[in-house]
Short mmCIF file of N, CA and C in Angstrom, two decimals:
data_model
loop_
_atom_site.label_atom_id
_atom_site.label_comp_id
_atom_site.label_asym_id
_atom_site.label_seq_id
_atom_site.Cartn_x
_atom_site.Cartn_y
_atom_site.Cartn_z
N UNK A 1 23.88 1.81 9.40
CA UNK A 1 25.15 1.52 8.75
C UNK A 1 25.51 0.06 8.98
N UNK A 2 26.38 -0.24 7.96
CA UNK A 2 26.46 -1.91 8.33
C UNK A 2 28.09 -2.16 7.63
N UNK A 3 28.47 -2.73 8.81
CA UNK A 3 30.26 -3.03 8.56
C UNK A 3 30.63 -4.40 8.53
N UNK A 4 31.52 -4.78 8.08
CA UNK A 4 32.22 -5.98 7.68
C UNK A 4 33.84 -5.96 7.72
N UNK A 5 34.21 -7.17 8.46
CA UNK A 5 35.53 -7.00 8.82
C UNK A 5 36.11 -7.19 7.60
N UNK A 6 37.26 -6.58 6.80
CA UNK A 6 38.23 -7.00 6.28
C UNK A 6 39.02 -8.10 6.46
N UNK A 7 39.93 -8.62 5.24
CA UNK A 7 41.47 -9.33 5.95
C UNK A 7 42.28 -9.11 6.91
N UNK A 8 41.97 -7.68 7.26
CA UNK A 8 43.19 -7.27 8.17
C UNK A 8 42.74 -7.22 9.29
N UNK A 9 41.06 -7.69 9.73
CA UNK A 9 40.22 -7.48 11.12
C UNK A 9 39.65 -5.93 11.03
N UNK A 10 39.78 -5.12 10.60
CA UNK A 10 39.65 -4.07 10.35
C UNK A 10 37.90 -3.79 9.77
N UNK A 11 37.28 -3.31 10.66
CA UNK A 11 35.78 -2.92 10.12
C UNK A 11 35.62 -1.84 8.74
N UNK A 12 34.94 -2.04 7.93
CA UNK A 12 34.79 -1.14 6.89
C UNK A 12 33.34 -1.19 6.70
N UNK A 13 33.27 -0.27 6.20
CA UNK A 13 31.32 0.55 6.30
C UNK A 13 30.92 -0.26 5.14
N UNK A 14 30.16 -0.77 4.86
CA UNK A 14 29.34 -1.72 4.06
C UNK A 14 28.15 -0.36 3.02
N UNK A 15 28.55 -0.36 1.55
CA UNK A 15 27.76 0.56 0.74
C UNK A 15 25.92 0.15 0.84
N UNK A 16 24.99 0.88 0.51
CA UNK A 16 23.66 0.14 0.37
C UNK A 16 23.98 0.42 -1.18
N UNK A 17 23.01 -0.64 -1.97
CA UNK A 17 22.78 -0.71 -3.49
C UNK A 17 22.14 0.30 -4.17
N UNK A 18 22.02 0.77 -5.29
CA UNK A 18 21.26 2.43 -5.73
C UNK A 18 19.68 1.83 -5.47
N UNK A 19 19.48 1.21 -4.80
CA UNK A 19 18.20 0.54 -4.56
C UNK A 19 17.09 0.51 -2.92
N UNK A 20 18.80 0.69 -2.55
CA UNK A 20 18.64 0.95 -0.59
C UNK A 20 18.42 0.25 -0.39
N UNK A 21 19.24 -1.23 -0.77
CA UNK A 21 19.38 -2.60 -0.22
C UNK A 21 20.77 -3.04 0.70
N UNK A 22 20.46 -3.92 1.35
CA UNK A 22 22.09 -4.33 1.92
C UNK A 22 21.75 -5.81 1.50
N UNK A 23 23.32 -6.31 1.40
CA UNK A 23 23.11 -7.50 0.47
C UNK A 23 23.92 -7.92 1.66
N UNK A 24 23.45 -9.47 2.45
CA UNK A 24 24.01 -10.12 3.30
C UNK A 24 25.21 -11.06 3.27
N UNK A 25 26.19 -11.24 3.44
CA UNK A 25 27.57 -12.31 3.39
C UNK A 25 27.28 -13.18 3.67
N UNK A 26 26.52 -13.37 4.64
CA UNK A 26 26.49 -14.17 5.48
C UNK A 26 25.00 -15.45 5.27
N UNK A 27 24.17 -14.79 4.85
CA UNK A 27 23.13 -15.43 3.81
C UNK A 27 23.00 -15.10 2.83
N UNK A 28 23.69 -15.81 2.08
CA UNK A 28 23.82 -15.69 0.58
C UNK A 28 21.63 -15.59 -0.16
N UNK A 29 22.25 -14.63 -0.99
CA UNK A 29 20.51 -14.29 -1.22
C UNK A 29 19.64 -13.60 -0.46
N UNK A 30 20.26 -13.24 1.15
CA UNK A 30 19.11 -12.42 2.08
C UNK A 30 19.71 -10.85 1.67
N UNK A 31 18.53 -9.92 1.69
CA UNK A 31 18.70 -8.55 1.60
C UNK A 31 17.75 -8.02 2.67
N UNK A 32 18.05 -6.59 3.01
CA UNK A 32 16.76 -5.70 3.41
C UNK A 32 16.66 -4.60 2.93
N UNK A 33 16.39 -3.57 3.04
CA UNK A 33 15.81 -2.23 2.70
C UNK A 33 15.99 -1.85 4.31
N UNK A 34 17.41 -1.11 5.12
CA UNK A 34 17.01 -0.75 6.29
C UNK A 34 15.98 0.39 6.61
N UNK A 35 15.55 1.02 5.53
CA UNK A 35 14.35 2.32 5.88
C UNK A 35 13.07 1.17 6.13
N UNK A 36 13.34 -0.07 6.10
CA UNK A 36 12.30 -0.71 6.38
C UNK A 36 12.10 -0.82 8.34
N UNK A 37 13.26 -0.65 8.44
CA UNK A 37 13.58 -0.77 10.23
C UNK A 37 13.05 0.79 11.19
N UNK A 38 12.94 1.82 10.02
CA UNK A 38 12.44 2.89 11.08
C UNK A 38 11.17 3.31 10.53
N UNK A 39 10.35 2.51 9.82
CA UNK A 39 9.07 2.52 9.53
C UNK A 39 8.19 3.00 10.44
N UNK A 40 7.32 4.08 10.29
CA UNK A 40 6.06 3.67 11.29
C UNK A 40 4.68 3.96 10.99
N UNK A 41 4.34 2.41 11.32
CA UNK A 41 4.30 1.49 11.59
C UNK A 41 5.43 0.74 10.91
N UNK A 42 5.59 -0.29 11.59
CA UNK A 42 6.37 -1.31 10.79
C UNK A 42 5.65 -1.69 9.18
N UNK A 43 6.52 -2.09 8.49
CA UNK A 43 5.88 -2.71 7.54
C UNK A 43 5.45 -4.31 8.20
N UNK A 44 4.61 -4.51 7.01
CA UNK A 44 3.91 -6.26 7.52
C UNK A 44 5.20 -7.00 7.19
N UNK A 45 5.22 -7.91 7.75
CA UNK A 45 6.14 -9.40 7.96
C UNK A 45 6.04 -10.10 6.80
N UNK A 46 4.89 -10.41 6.34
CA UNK A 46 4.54 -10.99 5.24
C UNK A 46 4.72 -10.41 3.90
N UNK A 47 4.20 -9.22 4.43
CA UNK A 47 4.93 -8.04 2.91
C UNK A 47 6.48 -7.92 2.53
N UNK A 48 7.02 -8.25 3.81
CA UNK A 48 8.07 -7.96 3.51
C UNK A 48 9.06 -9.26 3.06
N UNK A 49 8.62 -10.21 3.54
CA UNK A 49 8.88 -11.42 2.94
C UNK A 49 8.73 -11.98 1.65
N UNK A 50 7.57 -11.29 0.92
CA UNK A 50 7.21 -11.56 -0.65
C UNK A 50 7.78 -10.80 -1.40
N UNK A 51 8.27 -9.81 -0.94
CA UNK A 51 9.26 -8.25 -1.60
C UNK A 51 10.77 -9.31 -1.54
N UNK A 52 10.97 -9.77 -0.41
CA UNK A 52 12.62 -10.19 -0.16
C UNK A 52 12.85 -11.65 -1.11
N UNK A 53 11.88 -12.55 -0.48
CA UNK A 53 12.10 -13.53 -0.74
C UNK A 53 11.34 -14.29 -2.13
N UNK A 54 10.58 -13.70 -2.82
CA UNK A 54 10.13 -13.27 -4.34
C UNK A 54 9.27 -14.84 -4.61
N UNK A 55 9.70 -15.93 -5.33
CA UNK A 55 8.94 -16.97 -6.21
C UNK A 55 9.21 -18.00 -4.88
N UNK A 56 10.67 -17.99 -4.42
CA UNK A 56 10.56 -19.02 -3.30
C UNK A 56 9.67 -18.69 -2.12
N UNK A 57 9.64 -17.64 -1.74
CA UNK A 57 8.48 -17.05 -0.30
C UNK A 57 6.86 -17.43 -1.06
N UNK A 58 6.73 -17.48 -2.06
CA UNK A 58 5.59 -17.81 -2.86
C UNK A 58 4.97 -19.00 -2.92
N UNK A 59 6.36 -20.10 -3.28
CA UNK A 59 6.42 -21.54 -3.04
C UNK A 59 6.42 -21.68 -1.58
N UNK A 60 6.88 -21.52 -1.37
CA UNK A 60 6.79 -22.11 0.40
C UNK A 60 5.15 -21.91 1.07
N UNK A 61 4.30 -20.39 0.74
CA UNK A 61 3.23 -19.99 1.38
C UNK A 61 2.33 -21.32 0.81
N UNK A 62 2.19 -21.32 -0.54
CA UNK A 62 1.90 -22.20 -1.13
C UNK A 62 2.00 -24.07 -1.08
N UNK A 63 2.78 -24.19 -0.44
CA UNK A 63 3.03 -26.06 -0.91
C UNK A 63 2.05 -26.41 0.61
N UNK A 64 1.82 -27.80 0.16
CA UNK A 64 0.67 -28.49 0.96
C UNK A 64 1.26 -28.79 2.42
N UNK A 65 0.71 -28.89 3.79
CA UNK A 65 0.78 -29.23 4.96
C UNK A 65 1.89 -30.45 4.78
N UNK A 66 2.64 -30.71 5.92
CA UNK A 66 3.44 -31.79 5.92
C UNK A 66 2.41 -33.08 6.91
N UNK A 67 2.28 -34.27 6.03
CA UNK A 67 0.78 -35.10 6.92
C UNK A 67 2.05 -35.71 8.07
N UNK A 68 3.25 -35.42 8.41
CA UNK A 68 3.97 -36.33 9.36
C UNK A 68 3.57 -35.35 10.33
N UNK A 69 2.81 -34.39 10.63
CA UNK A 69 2.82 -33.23 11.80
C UNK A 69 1.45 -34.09 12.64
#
């Protein structure tokens, strides 16, 4: 379950999407799938990063070494 304070300080239960996503406030654009958290095995890290984070997790795996390292 996942809560979020109101105006009034007041916690309220946070819905998942008809998708069984939670959509983050707090990082705009981050989601998860919490049935991803009682997996077992876990799902992969990487899998789950190309599911979340889509064309940009793609670009990033992708772009060339930084030569200042």
């Amino acid at each position: 379950e996942f809560y979020r304070r109101d105006a009034q300080g007041q916690y309220q239960a946070q819905p998942l999407d008809g998708a069984g996503r939670y959509y983050s406030q707090a990082l705009p654009g981050f989601w998860l799938k919490p049935d991803w958290l009682w997996q077992s095995p876990l799902p992969i890290a990487q899998d789950v990063l190309k599911v979340v984070g889509g064309e940009a997790y793609t670009a990033y795996q992708t772009r060339p070494p930084n030569p200042n390292l």
